[in-house]
Amino acid sequence: MLSIAALDAFAPRPWRNGRGTTREIMAHDAPAPGTAHSWRVSVASIVGDGPFSLFPGLVRQLALASPGRLTLTGIAPGGTTLDHPGDIIRFDGTLAVSASCHGQAVQAFNLMAAPAVPARLERLQAPFRLEHAHAVALLPLQGEWRIEGCDRTLPTGMIAWGTTTRATHVAPIAPALPACLLAAIISTSQTEKVMP
């Protein structure tokens, strides 16, 4: 069963380079950070322009999770701009990437995982199914969502996370332009423990 809480329930922590803050939703570091089965899901606040922290040994998937614009340089020639909530980019954690939020603070939904970890970050607008024994985090961008087996709904400003114990259906309550971000990690071991 998944847990649901407000994003504010997760304490903000400074980035490795001190240029921003992040709220860690869940992580798996085994046997040590940066090894073959490491992964992490977080929501970062980007309040000014500057470099990202480096994460050698991890593949980063990042989605714009708020209104605003985010331009990343160091990934592709000329930079890449995410200008719609739910826009996603994937890049190597060893790259020296700098961000510009164009004078407006933005939030980013992050999934970082070792290359061997089957992990994906995607934007969904229609009903979908979560598979059994996956570690997942769901972040609504628009609309309210119903998760099968949960006794409360998932509105914007909240996040759902945990490991699925069975196939679970997720659907928007109203059909008007819903959107949700899903970070999913296929469990690498039956004994894997997810740390909130």
Short mmCIF file of C-alpha atoms in Angstrom, two decimals:
data_model
loop_
_atom_site.label_atom_id
_atom_site.label_comp_id
_atom_site.label_asym_id
_atom_site.label_seq_id
_atom_site.Cartn_x
_atom_site.Cartn_y
_atom_site.Cartn_z
CA MET A 1 0.00 0.00 0.00
CA LEU A 2 1.21 3.48 -0.81
CA SER A 3 1.54 6.33 1.68
CA ILE A 4 0.21 9.81 0.91
CA ALA A 5 1.53 13.03 2.46
CA ALA A 6 2.01 16.71 1.70
CA LEU A 7 5.33 17.59 0.09
CA ASP A 8 5.97 19.89 3.06
CA ALA A 9 6.07 16.80 5.31
CA PHE A 10 9.52 16.00 3.85
CA ALA A 11 12.22 18.17 5.38
CA PRO A 12 14.24 20.22 2.86
CA ARG A 13 17.96 19.47 2.78
CA PRO A 14 20.70 21.44 1.04
CA TRP A 15 22.10 20.20 -2.25
CA ARG A 16 25.59 18.72 -2.20
CA ASN A 17 26.90 22.00 -3.63
CA GLY A 18 24.68 24.20 -1.40
CA ARG A 19 22.97 25.94 -4.37
CA GLY A 20 19.43 24.71 -3.65
CA THR A 21 17.34 22.39 -1.49
CA THR A 22 15.75 19.00 -2.05
CA ARG A 23 13.11 16.91 -0.34
CA GLU A 24 14.06 13.22 -0.51
CA ILE A 25 10.94 11.08 -0.97
CA MET A 26 12.56 7.64 -0.98
CA ALA A 27 15.91 6.03 -1.69
CA HIS A 28 17.75 2.74 -1.84
CA ASP A 29 21.51 2.76 -1.25
CA ALA A 30 22.81 -0.77 -1.19
CA PRO A 31 25.42 -1.70 -0.32
CA ALA A 32 26.74 1.88 -0.64
CA PRO A 33 25.68 5.06 -2.49
CA GLY A 34 26.59 5.00 -6.16
CA THR A 35 26.77 1.20 -6.41
CA ALA A 36 24.91 -1.04 -8.84
CA HIS A 37 21.47 -0.92 -7.19
CA SER A 38 21.34 2.66 -5.86
CA TRP A 39 18.42 4.93 -6.67
CA ARG A 40 16.71 8.01 -5.27
CA VAL A 41 13.50 10.01 -5.80
CA SER A 42 13.33 13.65 -4.69
CA VAL A 43 11.64 16.99 -5.29
CA ALA A 44 14.09 19.90 -5.62
CA SER A 45 13.50 23.63 -5.30
CA ILE A 46 15.53 25.67 -7.79
CA VAL A 47 15.44 29.31 -6.71
CA GLY A 48 18.31 30.79 -8.74
CA ASP A 49 20.74 30.14 -11.55
CA GLY A 50 23.79 27.97 -11.00
CA PRO A 51 25.38 24.52 -11.32
CA PHE A 52 23.76 21.24 -10.34
CA SER A 53 25.57 18.86 -8.00
CA LEU A 54 27.45 16.00 -9.66
CA PHE A 55 26.22 12.42 -9.17
CA PRO A 56 28.84 10.11 -10.72
CA GLY A 57 27.58 6.59 -11.37
CA LEU A 58 23.91 7.62 -11.61
CA VAL A 59 21.60 8.39 -14.53
CA ARG A 60 19.40 11.41 -13.82
CA GLN A 61 15.82 11.84 -15.01
CA LEU A 62 14.34 15.25 -14.22
CA ALA A 63 10.86 16.69 -14.81
CA LEU A 64 9.66 20.25 -14.42
CA ALA A 65 7.08 19.93 -11.62
CA SER A 66 5.74 23.50 -11.38
CA PRO A 67 4.84 26.44 -13.60
CA GLY A 68 7.86 28.31 -14.98
CA ARG A 69 10.82 27.57 -17.24
CA LEU A 70 14.04 25.69 -16.59
CA THR A 71 16.98 25.81 -18.99
CA LEU A 72 19.78 23.27 -18.54
CA THR A 73 23.17 23.77 -20.17
CA GLY A 74 25.88 21.14 -20.44
CA ILE A 75 23.66 18.36 -21.80
CA ALA A 76 23.08 19.36 -25.42
CA PRO A 77 24.54 22.16 -27.58
CA GLY A 78 22.66 25.41 -27.01
CA GLY A 79 20.97 24.15 -23.84
CA THR A 80 17.62 22.47 -23.26
CA THR A 81 14.57 24.31 -21.94
CA LEU A 82 11.74 22.64 -20.05
CA ASP A 83 8.82 25.05 -20.27
CA HIS A 84 5.74 22.96 -19.51
CA PRO A 85 5.05 21.10 -16.24
CA GLY A 86 5.80 17.47 -16.94
CA ASP A 87 8.58 18.08 -19.50
CA ILE A 88 11.29 15.48 -18.83
CA ILE A 89 15.00 15.24 -19.60
CA ARG A 90 17.46 12.39 -18.98
CA PHE A 91 21.22 12.85 -18.56
CA ASP A 92 24.35 11.36 -17.03
CA GLY A 93 25.06 12.38 -13.43
CA THR A 94 28.73 12.99 -14.27
CA LEU A 95 27.89 15.91 -16.58
CA ALA A 96 28.58 19.44 -15.37
CA VAL A 97 25.07 20.84 -15.79
CA SER A 98 23.99 24.39 -14.97
CA ALA A 99 20.40 25.55 -14.54
CA SER A 100 18.61 28.82 -15.19
CA CYS A 101 15.09 29.32 -13.85
CA HIS A 102 14.63 32.67 -15.64
CA GLY A 103 13.94 34.66 -12.47
CA GLN A 104 11.11 32.44 -11.20
CA ALA A 105 11.67 29.64 -8.67
CA VAL A 106 10.65 26.21 -9.96
CA GLN A 107 10.36 22.66 -8.66
CA ALA A 108 11.95 19.62 -10.26
CA PHE A 109 10.92 15.99 -9.73
CA ASN A 110 14.07 13.85 -9.81
CA LEU A 111 14.70 10.16 -10.30
CA MET A 112 18.37 9.16 -10.09
CA ALA A 113 19.43 5.55 -10.51
CA ALA A 114 22.46 3.43 -11.26
CA PRO A 115 22.54 2.34 -14.93
CA ALA A 116 21.69 -1.28 -13.99
CA VAL A 117 18.48 -0.25 -12.19
CA PRO A 118 15.33 -0.45 -14.35
CA ALA A 119 13.89 2.97 -13.52
CA ARG A 120 11.66 5.35 -15.45
CA LEU A 121 10.13 8.79 -15.03
CA GLU A 122 7.06 9.62 -17.09
CA ARG A 123 4.14 12.03 -17.39
CA LEU A 124 0.68 10.43 -17.48
CA GLN A 125 -2.74 11.91 -18.25
CA ALA A 126 -4.99 8.86 -18.51
CA PRO A 127 -5.75 5.98 -16.11
CA PHE A 128 -2.81 3.60 -15.68
CA ARG A 129 -1.74 0.53 -13.74
CA LEU A 130 1.13 0.17 -11.29
CA GLU A 131 2.72 -3.25 -11.42
CA HIS A 132 3.33 -5.53 -8.43
CA ALA A 133 6.57 -5.10 -6.44
CA HIS A 134 7.60 -1.78 -7.94
CA ALA A 135 8.83 1.14 -5.85
CA VAL A 136 6.85 4.17 -7.03
CA ALA A 137 6.28 7.85 -6.35
CA LEU A 138 3.32 9.73 -7.82
CA LEU A 139 3.27 13.53 -8.00
CA PRO A 140 0.09 15.17 -9.38
CA LEU A 141 0.67 18.18 -11.62
CA GLN A 142 -3.00 18.86 -12.23
CA GLY A 143 -6.24 17.33 -11.02
CA GLU A 144 -6.99 14.86 -8.26
CA TRP A 145 -6.18 11.15 -8.56
CA ARG A 146 -7.61 7.98 -7.05
CA ILE A 147 -5.26 5.10 -6.18
CA GLU A 148 -6.89 1.70 -5.83
CA GLY A 149 -6.67 0.51 -2.22
CA CYS A 150 -5.95 3.97 -0.73
CA ASP A 151 -8.57 5.49 1.57
CA ARG A 152 -7.85 9.05 0.41
CA THR A 153 -7.35 10.76 -2.91
CA LEU A 154 -4.15 12.32 -4.23
CA PRO A 155 -4.52 16.05 -5.05
CA THR A 156 -1.85 18.50 -6.18
CA GLY A 157 0.52 19.50 -3.37
CA MET A 158 0.59 15.89 -2.13
CA ILE A 159 2.72 12.90 -3.11
CA ALA A 160 2.17 9.14 -2.92
CA TRP A 161 5.09 6.75 -2.48
CA GLY A 162 6.02 3.23 -1.44
CA THR A 163 6.24 -0.29 -2.84
CA THR A 164 3.25 -1.88 -4.52
CA THR A 165 2.08 -5.20 -3.06
CA ARG A 166 -0.16 -6.00 -6.05
CA ALA A 167 -1.18 -4.55 -9.39
CA THR A 168 -2.84 -1.21 -8.62
CA HIS A 169 -5.01 1.02 -10.81
CA VAL A 170 -4.61 4.82 -10.71
CA ALA A 171 -7.05 7.21 -12.39
CA PRO A 172 -7.94 10.90 -12.41
CA ILE A 173 -11.19 11.74 -10.64
CA ALA A 174 -12.24 14.31 -13.26
CA PRO A 175 -11.37 14.05 -16.97
CA ALA A 176 -10.47 17.74 -17.43
CA LEU A 177 -6.76 17.96 -18.34
CA PRO A 178 -5.28 15.80 -15.57
CA ALA A 179 -1.54 15.18 -15.37
CA CYS A 180 0.63 13.17 -13.01
CA LEU A 181 4.33 12.34 -12.80
CA LEU A 182 5.33 8.75 -12.06
CA ALA A 183 8.76 7.62 -10.90
CA ALA A 184 8.90 3.82 -11.00
CA ILE A 185 11.70 1.44 -10.01
CA ILE A 186 11.39 -2.27 -10.65
CA SER A 187 12.57 -3.94 -7.45
CA THR A 188 16.01 -5.45 -7.85
CA SER A 189 15.61 -7.87 -4.96
CA GLN A 190 12.80 -9.43 -2.91
CA THR A 191 14.57 -8.20 0.24
CA GLU A 192 15.14 -4.63 -0.96
CA LYS A 193 14.17 -2.11 1.71
CA VAL A 194 12.95 1.31 0.57
CA MET A 195 13.93 4.15 2.87
CA PRO A 196 11.47 7.08 3.07
#
